[in-house]
Coordinates of C-alpha atoms in Angstrom, one line a residue:
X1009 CA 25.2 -0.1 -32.6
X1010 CA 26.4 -2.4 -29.7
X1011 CA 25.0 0.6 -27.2
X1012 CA 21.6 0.5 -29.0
X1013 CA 21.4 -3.1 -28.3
X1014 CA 22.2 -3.1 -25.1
X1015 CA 19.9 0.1 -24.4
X1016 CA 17.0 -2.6 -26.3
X1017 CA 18.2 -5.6 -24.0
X1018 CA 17.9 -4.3 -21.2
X1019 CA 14.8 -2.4 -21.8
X1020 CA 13.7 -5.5 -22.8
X1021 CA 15.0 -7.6 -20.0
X1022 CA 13.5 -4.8 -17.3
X1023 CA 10.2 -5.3 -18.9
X1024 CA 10.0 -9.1 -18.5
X1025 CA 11.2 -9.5 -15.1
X1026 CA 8.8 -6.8 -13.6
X1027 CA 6.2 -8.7 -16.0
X1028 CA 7.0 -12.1 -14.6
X1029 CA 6.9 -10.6 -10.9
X1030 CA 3.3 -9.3 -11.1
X1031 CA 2.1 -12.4 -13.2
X1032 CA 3.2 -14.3 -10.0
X1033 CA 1.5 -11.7 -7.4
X1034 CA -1.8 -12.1 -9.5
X1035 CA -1.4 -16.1 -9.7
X1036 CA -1.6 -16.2 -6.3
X1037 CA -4.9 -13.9 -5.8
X1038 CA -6.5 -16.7 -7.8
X1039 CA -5.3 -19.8 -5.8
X1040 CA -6.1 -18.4 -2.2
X1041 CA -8.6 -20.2 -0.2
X1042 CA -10.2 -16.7 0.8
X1043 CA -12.6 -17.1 -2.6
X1044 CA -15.7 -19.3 -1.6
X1045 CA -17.4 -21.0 -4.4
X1046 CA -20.4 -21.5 -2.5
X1047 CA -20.4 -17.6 -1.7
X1048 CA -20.2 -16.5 -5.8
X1049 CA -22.4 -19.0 -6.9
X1050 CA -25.0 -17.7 -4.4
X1051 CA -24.2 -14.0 -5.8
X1052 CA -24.5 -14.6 -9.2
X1053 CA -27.5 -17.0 -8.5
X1054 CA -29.4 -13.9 -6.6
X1055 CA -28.2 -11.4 -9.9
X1056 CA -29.6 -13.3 -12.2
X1057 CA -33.3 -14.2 -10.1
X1058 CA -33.3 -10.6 -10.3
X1059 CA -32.3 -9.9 -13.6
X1060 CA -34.8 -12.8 -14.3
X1061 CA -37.8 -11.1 -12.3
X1062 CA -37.3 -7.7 -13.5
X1063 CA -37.6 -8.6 -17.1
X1064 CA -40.9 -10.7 -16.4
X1065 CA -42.3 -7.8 -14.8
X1066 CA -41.2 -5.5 -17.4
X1067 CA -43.1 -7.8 -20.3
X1068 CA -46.4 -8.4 -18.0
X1069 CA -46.9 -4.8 -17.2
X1070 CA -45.6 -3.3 -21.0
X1071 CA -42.6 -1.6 -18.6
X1072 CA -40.1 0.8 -20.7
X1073 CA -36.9 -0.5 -19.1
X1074 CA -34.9 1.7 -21.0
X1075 CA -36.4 5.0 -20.4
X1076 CA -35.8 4.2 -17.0
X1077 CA -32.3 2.5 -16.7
X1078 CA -31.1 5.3 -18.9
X1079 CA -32.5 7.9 -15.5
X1080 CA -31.3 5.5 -13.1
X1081 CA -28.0 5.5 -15.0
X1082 CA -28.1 9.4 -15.0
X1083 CA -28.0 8.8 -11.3
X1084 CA -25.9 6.0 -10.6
X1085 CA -22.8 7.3 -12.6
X1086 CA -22.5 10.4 -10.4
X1087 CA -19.6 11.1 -8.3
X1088 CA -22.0 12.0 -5.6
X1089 CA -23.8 9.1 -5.5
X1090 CA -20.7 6.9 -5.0
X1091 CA -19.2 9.4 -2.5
X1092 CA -22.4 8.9 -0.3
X1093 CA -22.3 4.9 -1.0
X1094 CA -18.7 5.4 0.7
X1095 CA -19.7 7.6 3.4
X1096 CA -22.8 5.0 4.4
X1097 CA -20.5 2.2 4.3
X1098 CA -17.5 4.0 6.8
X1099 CA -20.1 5.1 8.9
X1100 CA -22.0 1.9 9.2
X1101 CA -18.9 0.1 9.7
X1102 CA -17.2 2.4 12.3
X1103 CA -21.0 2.7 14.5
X1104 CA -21.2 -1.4 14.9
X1105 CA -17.2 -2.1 15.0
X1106 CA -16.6 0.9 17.3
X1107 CA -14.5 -0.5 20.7
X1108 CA -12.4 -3.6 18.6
X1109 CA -8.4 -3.0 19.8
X1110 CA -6.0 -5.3 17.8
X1111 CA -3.1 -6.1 19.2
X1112 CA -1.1 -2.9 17.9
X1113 CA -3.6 -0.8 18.4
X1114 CA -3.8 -1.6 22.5
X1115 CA -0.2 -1.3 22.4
X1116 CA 0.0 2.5 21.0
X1117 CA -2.7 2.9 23.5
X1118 CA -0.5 1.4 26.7
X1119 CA 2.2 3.6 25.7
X1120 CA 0.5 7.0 25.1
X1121 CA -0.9 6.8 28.2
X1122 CA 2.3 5.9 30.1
X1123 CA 4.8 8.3 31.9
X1124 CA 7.4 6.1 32.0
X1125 CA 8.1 2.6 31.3
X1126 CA 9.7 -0.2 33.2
X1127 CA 13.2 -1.8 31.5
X1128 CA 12.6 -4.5 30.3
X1129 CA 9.3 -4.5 29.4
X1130 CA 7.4 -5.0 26.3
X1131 CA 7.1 -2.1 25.3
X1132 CA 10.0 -0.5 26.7
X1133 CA 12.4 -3.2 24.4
X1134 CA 10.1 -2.5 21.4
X1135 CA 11.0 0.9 22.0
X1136 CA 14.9 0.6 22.2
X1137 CA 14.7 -2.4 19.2
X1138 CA 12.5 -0.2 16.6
X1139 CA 13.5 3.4 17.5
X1140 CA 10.6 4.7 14.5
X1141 CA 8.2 3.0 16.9
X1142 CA 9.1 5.3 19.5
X1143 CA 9.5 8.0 17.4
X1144 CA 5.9 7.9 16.2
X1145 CA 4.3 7.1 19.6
X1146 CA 5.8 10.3 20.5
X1147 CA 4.2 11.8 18.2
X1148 CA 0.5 10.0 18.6
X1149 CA 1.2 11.0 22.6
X1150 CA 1.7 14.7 21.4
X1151 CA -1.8 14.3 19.9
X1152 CA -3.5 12.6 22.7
X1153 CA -2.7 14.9 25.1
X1154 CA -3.4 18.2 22.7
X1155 CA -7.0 16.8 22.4
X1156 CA -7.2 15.8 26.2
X1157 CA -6.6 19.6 26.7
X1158 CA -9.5 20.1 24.6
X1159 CA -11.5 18.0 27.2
X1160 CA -11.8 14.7 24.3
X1161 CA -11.2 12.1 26.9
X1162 CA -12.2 9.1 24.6
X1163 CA -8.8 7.8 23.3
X1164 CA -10.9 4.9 21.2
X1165 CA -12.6 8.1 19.5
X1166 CA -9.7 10.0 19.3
X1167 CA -7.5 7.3 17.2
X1168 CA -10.7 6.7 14.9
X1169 CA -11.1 9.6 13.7
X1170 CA -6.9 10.0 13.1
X1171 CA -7.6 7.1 11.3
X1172 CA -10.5 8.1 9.2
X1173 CA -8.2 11.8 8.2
X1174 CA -5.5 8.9 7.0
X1175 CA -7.0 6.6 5.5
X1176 CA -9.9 9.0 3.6
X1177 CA -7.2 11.8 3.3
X1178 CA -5.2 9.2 1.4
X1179 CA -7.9 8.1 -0.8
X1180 CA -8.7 11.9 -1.5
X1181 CA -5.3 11.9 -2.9
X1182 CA -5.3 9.1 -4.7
X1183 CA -8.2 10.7 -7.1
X1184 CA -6.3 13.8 -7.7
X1185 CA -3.3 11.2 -8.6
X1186 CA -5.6 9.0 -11.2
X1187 CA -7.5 12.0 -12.2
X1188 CA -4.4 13.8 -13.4
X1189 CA -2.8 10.8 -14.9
X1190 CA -6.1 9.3 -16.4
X1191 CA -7.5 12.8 -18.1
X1192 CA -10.8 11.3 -16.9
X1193 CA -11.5 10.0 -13.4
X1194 CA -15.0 8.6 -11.7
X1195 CA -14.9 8.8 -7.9
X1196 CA -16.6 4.9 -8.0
X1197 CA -13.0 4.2 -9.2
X1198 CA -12.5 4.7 -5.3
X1199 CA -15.0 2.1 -4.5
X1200 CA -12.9 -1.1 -5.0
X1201 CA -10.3 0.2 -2.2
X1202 CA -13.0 1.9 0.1
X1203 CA -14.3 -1.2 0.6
X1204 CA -11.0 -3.0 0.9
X1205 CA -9.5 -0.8 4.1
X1206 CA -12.3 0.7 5.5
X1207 CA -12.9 -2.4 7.6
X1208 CA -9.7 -1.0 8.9
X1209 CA -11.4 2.4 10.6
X1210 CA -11.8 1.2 13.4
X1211 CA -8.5 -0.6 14.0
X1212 CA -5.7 2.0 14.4
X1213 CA -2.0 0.9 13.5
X1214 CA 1.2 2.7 11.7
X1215 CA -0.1 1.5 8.6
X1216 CA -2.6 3.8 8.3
X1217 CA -0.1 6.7 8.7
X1218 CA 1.8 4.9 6.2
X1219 CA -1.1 4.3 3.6
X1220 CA -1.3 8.1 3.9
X1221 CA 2.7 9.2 3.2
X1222 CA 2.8 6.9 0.3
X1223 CA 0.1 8.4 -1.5
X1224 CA 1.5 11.7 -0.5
X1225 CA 5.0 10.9 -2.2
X1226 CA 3.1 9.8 -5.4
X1227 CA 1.1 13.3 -5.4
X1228 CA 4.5 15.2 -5.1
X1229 CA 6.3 12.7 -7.7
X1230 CA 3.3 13.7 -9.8
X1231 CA 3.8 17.3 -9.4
X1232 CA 7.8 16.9 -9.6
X1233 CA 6.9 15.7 -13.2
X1234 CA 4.8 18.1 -14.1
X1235 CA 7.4 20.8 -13.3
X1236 CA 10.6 19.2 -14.5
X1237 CA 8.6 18.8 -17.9
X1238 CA 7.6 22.9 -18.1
X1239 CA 11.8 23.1 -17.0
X1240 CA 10.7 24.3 -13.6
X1241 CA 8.9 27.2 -13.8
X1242 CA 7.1 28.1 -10.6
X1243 CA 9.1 28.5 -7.9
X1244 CA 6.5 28.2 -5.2
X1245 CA 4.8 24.8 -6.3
X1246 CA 8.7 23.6 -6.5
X1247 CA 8.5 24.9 -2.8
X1248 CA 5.3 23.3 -2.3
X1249 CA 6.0 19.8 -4.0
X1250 CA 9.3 19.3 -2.2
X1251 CA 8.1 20.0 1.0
X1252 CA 4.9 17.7 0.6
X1253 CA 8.1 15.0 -0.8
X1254 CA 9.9 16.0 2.5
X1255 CA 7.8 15.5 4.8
X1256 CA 5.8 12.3 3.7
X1257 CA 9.3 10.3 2.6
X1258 CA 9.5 11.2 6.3
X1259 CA 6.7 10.2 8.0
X1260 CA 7.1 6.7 5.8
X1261 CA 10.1 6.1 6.8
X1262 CA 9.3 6.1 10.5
X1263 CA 5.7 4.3 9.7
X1264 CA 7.9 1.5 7.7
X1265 CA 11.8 2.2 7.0
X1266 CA 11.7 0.2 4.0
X1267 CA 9.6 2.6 2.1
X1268 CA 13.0 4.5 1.3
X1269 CA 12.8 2.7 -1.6
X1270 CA 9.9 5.3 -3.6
X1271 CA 12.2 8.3 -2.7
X1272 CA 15.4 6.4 -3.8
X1273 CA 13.5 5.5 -7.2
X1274 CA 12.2 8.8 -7.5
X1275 CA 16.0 10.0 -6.8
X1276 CA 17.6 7.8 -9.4
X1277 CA 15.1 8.4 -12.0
X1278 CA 15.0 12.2 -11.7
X1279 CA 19.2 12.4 -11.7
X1280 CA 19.0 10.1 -15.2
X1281 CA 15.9 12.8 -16.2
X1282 CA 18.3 15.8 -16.0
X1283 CA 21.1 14.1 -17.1
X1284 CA 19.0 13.3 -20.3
X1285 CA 17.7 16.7 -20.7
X1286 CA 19.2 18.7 -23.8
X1287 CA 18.4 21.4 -22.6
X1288 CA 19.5 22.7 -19.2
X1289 CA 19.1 26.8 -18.9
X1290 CA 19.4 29.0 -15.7
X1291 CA 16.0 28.8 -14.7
X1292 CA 16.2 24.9 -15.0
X1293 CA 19.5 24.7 -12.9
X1294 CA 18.0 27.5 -10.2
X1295 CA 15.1 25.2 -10.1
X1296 CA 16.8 22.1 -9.3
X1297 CA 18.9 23.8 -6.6
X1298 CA 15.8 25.3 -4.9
X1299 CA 14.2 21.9 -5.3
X1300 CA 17.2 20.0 -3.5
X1301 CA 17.4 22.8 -0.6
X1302 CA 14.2 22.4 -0.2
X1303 CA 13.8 18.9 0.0
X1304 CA 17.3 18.8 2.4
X1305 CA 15.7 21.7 4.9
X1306 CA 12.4 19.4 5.3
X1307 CA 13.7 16.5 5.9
X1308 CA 16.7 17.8 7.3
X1309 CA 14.4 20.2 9.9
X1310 CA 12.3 17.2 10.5
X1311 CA 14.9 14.5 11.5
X1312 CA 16.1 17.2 14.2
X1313 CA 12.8 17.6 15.7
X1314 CA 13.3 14.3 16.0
X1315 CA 16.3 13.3 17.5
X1316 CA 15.3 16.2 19.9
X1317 CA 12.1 14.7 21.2
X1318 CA 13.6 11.6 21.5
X1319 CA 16.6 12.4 23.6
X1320 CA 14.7 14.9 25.8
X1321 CA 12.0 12.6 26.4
X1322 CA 12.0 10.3 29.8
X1323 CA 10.2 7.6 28.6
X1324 CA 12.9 5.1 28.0
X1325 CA 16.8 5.6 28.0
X1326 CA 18.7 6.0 24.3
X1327 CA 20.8 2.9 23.8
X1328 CA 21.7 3.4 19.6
X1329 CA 23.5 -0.7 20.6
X1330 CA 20.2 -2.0 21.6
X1331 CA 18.7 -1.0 17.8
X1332 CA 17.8 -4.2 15.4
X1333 CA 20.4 -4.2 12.7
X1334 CA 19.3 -4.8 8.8
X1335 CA 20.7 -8.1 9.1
X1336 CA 18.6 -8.9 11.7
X1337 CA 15.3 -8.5 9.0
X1338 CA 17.2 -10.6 6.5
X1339 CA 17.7 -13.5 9.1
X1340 CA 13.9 -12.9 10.0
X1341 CA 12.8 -13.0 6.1
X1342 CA 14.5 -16.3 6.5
X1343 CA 12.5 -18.4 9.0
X1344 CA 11.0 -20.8 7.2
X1345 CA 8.9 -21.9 10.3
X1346 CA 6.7 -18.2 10.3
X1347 CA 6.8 -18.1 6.3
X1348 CA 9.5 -15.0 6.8
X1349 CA 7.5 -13.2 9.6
X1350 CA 7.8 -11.8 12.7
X1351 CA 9.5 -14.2 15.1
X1352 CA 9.8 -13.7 18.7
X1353 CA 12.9 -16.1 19.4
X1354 CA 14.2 -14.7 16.1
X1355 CA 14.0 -11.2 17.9
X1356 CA 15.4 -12.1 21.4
X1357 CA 18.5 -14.1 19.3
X1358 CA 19.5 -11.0 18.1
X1359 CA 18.9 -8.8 20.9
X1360 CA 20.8 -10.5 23.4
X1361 CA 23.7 -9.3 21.5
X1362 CA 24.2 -5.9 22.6
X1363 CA 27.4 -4.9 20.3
X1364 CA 26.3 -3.8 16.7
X1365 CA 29.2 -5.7 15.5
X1366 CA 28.5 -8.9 17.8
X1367 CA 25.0 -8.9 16.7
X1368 CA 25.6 -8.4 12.7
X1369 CA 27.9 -11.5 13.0
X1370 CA 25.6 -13.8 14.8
X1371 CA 22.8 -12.7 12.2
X1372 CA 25.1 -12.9 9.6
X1373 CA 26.0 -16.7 11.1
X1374 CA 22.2 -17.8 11.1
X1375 CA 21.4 -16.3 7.7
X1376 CA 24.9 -18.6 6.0
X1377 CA 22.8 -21.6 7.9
X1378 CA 19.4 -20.9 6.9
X1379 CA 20.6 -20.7 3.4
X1380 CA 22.7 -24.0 3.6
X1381 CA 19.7 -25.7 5.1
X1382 CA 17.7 -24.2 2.4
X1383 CA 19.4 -25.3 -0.9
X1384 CA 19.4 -23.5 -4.1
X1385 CA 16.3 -24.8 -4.9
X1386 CA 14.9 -25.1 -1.7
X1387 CA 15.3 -21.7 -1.2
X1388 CA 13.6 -20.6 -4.6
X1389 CA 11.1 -22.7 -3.0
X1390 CA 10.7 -20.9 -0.3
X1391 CA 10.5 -17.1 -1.7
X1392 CA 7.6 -18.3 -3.9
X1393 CA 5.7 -19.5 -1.0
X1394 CA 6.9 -16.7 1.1
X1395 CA 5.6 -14.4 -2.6
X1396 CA 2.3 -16.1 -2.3
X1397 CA 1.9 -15.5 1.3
X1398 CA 2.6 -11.9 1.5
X1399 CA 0.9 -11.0 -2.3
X1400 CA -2.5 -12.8 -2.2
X1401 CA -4.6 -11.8 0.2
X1402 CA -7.3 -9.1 -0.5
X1403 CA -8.1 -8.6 3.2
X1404 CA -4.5 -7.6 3.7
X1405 CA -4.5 -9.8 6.7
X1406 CA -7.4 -7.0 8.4
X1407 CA -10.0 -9.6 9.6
X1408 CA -10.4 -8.4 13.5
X1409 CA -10.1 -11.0 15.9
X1410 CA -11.4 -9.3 19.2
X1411 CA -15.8 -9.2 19.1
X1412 CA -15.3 -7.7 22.5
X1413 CA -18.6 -9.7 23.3
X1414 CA -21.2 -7.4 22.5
X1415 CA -24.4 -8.0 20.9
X1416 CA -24.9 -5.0 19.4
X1417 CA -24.7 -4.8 15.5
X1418 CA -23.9 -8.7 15.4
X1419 CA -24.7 -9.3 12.2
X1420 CA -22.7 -6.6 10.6
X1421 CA -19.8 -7.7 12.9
X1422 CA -20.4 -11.4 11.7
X1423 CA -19.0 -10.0 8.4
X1424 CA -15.1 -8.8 9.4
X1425 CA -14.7 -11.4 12.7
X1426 CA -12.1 -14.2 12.1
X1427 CA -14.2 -17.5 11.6
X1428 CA -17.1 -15.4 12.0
X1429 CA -20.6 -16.4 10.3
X1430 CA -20.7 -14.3 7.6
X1431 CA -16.8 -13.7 6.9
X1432 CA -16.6 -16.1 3.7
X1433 CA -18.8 -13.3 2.5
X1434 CA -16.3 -10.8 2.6
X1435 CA -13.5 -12.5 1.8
X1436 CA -14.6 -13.9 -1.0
X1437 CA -15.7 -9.5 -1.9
X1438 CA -12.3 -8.6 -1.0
X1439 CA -10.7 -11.1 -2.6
X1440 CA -12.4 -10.6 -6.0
X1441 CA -11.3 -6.8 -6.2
X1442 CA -8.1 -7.4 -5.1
X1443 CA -7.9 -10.1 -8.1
X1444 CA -9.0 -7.3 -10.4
X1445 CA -6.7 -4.9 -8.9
X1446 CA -3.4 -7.1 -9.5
X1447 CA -4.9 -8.0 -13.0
X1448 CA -4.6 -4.3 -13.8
X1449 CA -1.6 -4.4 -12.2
X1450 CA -0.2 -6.8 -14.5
X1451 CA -1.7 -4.4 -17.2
X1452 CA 0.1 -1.6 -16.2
X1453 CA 3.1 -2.4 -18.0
X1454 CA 0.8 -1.4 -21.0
X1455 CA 1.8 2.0 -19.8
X1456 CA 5.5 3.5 -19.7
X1457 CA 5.0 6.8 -19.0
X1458 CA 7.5 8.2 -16.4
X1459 CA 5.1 8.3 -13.3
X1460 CA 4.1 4.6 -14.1
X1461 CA 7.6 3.7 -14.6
X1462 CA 8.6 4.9 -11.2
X1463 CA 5.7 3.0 -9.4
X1464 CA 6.3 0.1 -11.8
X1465 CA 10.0 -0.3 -10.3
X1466 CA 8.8 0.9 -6.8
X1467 CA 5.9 -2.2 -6.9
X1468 CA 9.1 -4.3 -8.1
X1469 CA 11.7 -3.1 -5.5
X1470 CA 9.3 -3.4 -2.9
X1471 CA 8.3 -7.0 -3.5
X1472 CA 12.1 -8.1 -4.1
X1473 CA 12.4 -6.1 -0.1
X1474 CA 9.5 -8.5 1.0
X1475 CA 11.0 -11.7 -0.5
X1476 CA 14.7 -11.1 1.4
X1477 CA 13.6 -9.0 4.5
X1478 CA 10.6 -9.4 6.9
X1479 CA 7.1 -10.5 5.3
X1480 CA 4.9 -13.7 4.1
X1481 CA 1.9 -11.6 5.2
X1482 CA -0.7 -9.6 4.0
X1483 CA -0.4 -7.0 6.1
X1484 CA 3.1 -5.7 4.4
X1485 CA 1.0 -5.0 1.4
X1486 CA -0.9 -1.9 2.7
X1487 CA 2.0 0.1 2.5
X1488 CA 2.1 -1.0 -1.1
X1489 CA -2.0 -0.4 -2.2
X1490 CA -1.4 3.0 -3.1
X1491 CA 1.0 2.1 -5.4
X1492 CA -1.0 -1.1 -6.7
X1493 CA -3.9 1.2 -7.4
X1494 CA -2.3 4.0 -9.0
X1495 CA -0.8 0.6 -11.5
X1496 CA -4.0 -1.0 -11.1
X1497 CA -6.4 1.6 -12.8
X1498 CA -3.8 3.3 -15.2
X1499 CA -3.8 -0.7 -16.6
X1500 CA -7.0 -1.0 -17.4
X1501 CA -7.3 2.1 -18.8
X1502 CA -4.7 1.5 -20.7
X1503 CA -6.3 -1.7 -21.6
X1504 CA -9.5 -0.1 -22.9
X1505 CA -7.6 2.0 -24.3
X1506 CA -5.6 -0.5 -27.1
X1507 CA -9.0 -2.5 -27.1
X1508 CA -10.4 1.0 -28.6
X1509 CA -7.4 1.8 -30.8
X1510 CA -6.9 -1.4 -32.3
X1511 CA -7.8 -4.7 -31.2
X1512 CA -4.9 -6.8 -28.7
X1513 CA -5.6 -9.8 -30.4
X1514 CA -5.9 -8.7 -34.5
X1515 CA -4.9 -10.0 -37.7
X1516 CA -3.0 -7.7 -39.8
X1517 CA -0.1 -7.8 -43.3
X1518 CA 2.4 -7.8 -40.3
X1519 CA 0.9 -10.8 -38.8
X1520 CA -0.6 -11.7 -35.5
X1521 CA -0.2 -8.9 -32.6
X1522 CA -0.5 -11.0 -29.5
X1523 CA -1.1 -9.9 -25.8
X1524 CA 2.4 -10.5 -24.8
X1525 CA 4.0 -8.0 -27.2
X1526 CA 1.7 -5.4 -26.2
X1527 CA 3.0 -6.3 -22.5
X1528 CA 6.6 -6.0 -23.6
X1529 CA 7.1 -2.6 -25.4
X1530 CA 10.0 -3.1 -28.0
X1531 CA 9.6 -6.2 -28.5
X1532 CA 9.5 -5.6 -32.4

């Protein structure tokens, strides 16, 4: 008895914290200064003119509105015709904002480009300081000069359209994921996000390599299911799955380290899985092992490639000392003067120590004074502000900030330029999916399937990493919107789904079923 009740409590207790954690993340979507009144008063105004005009022509010319919403409808509700709303949009975005650089965008440019690089640099410390930086310029080098070869001199054009492969091939994936897991799946379910990064085309960063693993490790999670439920069966999709695992856990870790946290989820839930499982025959263990040796040779094979390009290379000179300890993030995630983001004197503190254990002590030193500055309160304080600043903004920190002085498309540009004419416009657009996106969030804890429940504690995990390490800004949540919209859609389905079943909100001989116990499962 006392094992079932602890089983219950903390069931019980896992279900409320993760609850309370998205309630705050979609608090703060509504409280952001990115929604414009003016702008959705405006909106809804010009709906309902037409609205008001269409049904005043319709009763002065005797016009059958049904007959023809229900063809327009017909239409409308094809895949294809939101598919081609998509394409229009990327295309129209990445012909006027063709040329904009951000900041880490010209960087990855300077450095592919270079034969060597000066000590002492910029780039050359960011290099020795963050080796997965390195590592993946490497790589984005070995791609610009393969398509130099190929006589594709444009280096802008070159990085748009890797970032187009990413960032479409990611949302590709992410319908196979939500069409699997919702039975049903309408590619305008891909609207919401198209419009939410595609702004983001022409702008190319890690993050979009990043966008792309994560969705990848969910598709092979997925899959991983699937197989571990039919006791591992096929031998070549467990070949296929772990080496699609492999190599995106991979290439996320060296976009963004902290994304170890989806494969060491996905670790810890699949050892409790088998440990569970009743039934464990030959073919199930056979499975398992070819899984694992799989999974080892990938990422194994990979992290030599690796280390070999980067001690072969002659870029820069190998100096493991010179590497930013974990520490160094936490005292960063502490600055209460960037809101927990990147700081420059933060970074040179802790690279002028050159010894790993000289340099985890004076971090360790700062981080015991930040928090005796901060209080116990103060610092409570502080990760809900620092919560707020990372979680609540639906351009994900994208507006560009670099017009580049053209004329050309201006008023499209107008729309995605910081303090721009039309930008209110799309903030307050981006910021109104994004509030429906971390509502379904919220909703997703209507669903505890196994998939959901990995993401569930991945969103979780993640957001705990943001609040003690490096973050307080939109940007860290890209790495996270695949995640979010898996959540995000399964919750409202999930929604619809009660609302079809049995109303959330009914009065039965058992009393009152209210929202909250729906949100908490075993809470009867």
């Amino acid at each position: 008895m006392g094992e079932h009740f602890m089983k219950t409590f903390s069931k019980l207790l896992f279900n409320r914290i993760i609850l309370i954690m998205f309630l705050l993340v979609f608090v703060g979507t509504l409280t952001t200064s990115n929604l414009n009144g003016l702008v959705i008063g405006t909106l809804l105004m010009i709906i309902l003119i037409v609205v008001s005009a269409l049904i005043l022509f319709g009763h002065l010319f005797k016009f059958n509105y049904v007959t023809v919403g229900q063809k327009v409808w017909l239409v409308v509700k094809q895949g294809w015709t939101a598919l081609g709303l998509m394409v229009v949009l990327q295309l129209t975005l990445v012909t006027s904002l063709m040329g904009v650089n951000g900041f880490n965008s010209g960087l990855i440019k300077w450095a592919v480009t270079s034969n060597t690089l000066s000590e002492g640099s910029y780039l050359y410390n960011d290099f020795v300081r963050y080796p997965n930086h390195f590592s993946l310029m490497l790589i984005e080098r070995g791609i610009y000069h393969v398509t130099r070869s190929m006589g594709i001199t444009n280096l802008n054009l070159v990085f748009v359209i890797l970032n187009i492969i990413l960032i479409d091939g990611a949302m590709a994936i992410l319908y196979l994921i939500l069409r699997r897991s919702l039975k049903r799946m309408s590619v305008w379910g891909l609207v919401p996000i198209c419009i939410l990064l595609s702004p983001r085309l022409v702008v190319f960063s890690n993050d979009s390599l990043l966008l792309f693993s994560i969705t990848l490790v969910i598709f092979a999670a997925q899959l991983l299911i699937i197989e571990f439920n039919s006791g591992f069966s096929n031998y070549v999709k467990i070949i296929l799955t772990n080496v699609m695992l492999g190599c995106g856990g991979f290439m996320a870790y060296l976009a963004r380290p902290s994304s170890f946290i989806l494969g060491l989820v996905l670790l810890v839930a699949m050892l409790v899985a088998i440990g569970k499982r009743k039934h464990k025959n030959a073919q199930f263990i056979k499975g398992i092992i070819l899984g694992a040796l799989i999974l080892i040779l990938t990422i194994g094979g990979l992290t030599g490639i690796n280390q070999k390009n980067t001690t072969q290379q002659t870029i820069i000179t190998n100096n493991s000392a010179l590497k930013l300890l974990p520490s160094y993030y936490v005292m960063l995630g502490m600055n209460a003067s960037t809101m927990g983001n990147y700081s420059q004197i933060d970074e040179q503190y802790s690279a002028s120590f050159t010894k790993r254990n000289a340099q985890r002590a004076a971090n360790t030193k700062v981080i015991k004074q930040r928090l005796k500055k901060f209080g116990v309160l103060g610092y409570v304080r502080f990760l809900v502000q620092k919560n707020y600043h990372t979680t609540s903004d639906g351009t994900f920190a994208g507006l560009l900030d670099e017009p580049q002085g053209t004329a050309h498309f201006k008023f499209i540009r107008s729309f995605f330029f910081k303090f721009d004419k039309h930008v209110t416009i799309y903030k307050t657009i981006a910021q109104v999916f994004w509030i429906m996106i971390t509502l379904g969030l919220l909703l997703s804890i209507l669903d505890t399937s196994p998939l959901m429940r990995i993401l569930q504690l991945t969103q979780f995990s993640f957001l705990i990493v943001l609040l003690i390490s490096e973050g307080g800004d939109g940007s860290f949540m890209l790495g996270l919107v695949p995640v979010t919209y898996v959540l995000a859609l399964v919750g409202w389905s999930r929604l619809r789904k009660s609302v079809q079943d049995r109303s959330i909100l009914q009065v039965n001989p058992a009393g009152i079923t209210t929202l909250v116990d729906h949100l908490i499962p075993g809470a009867h």
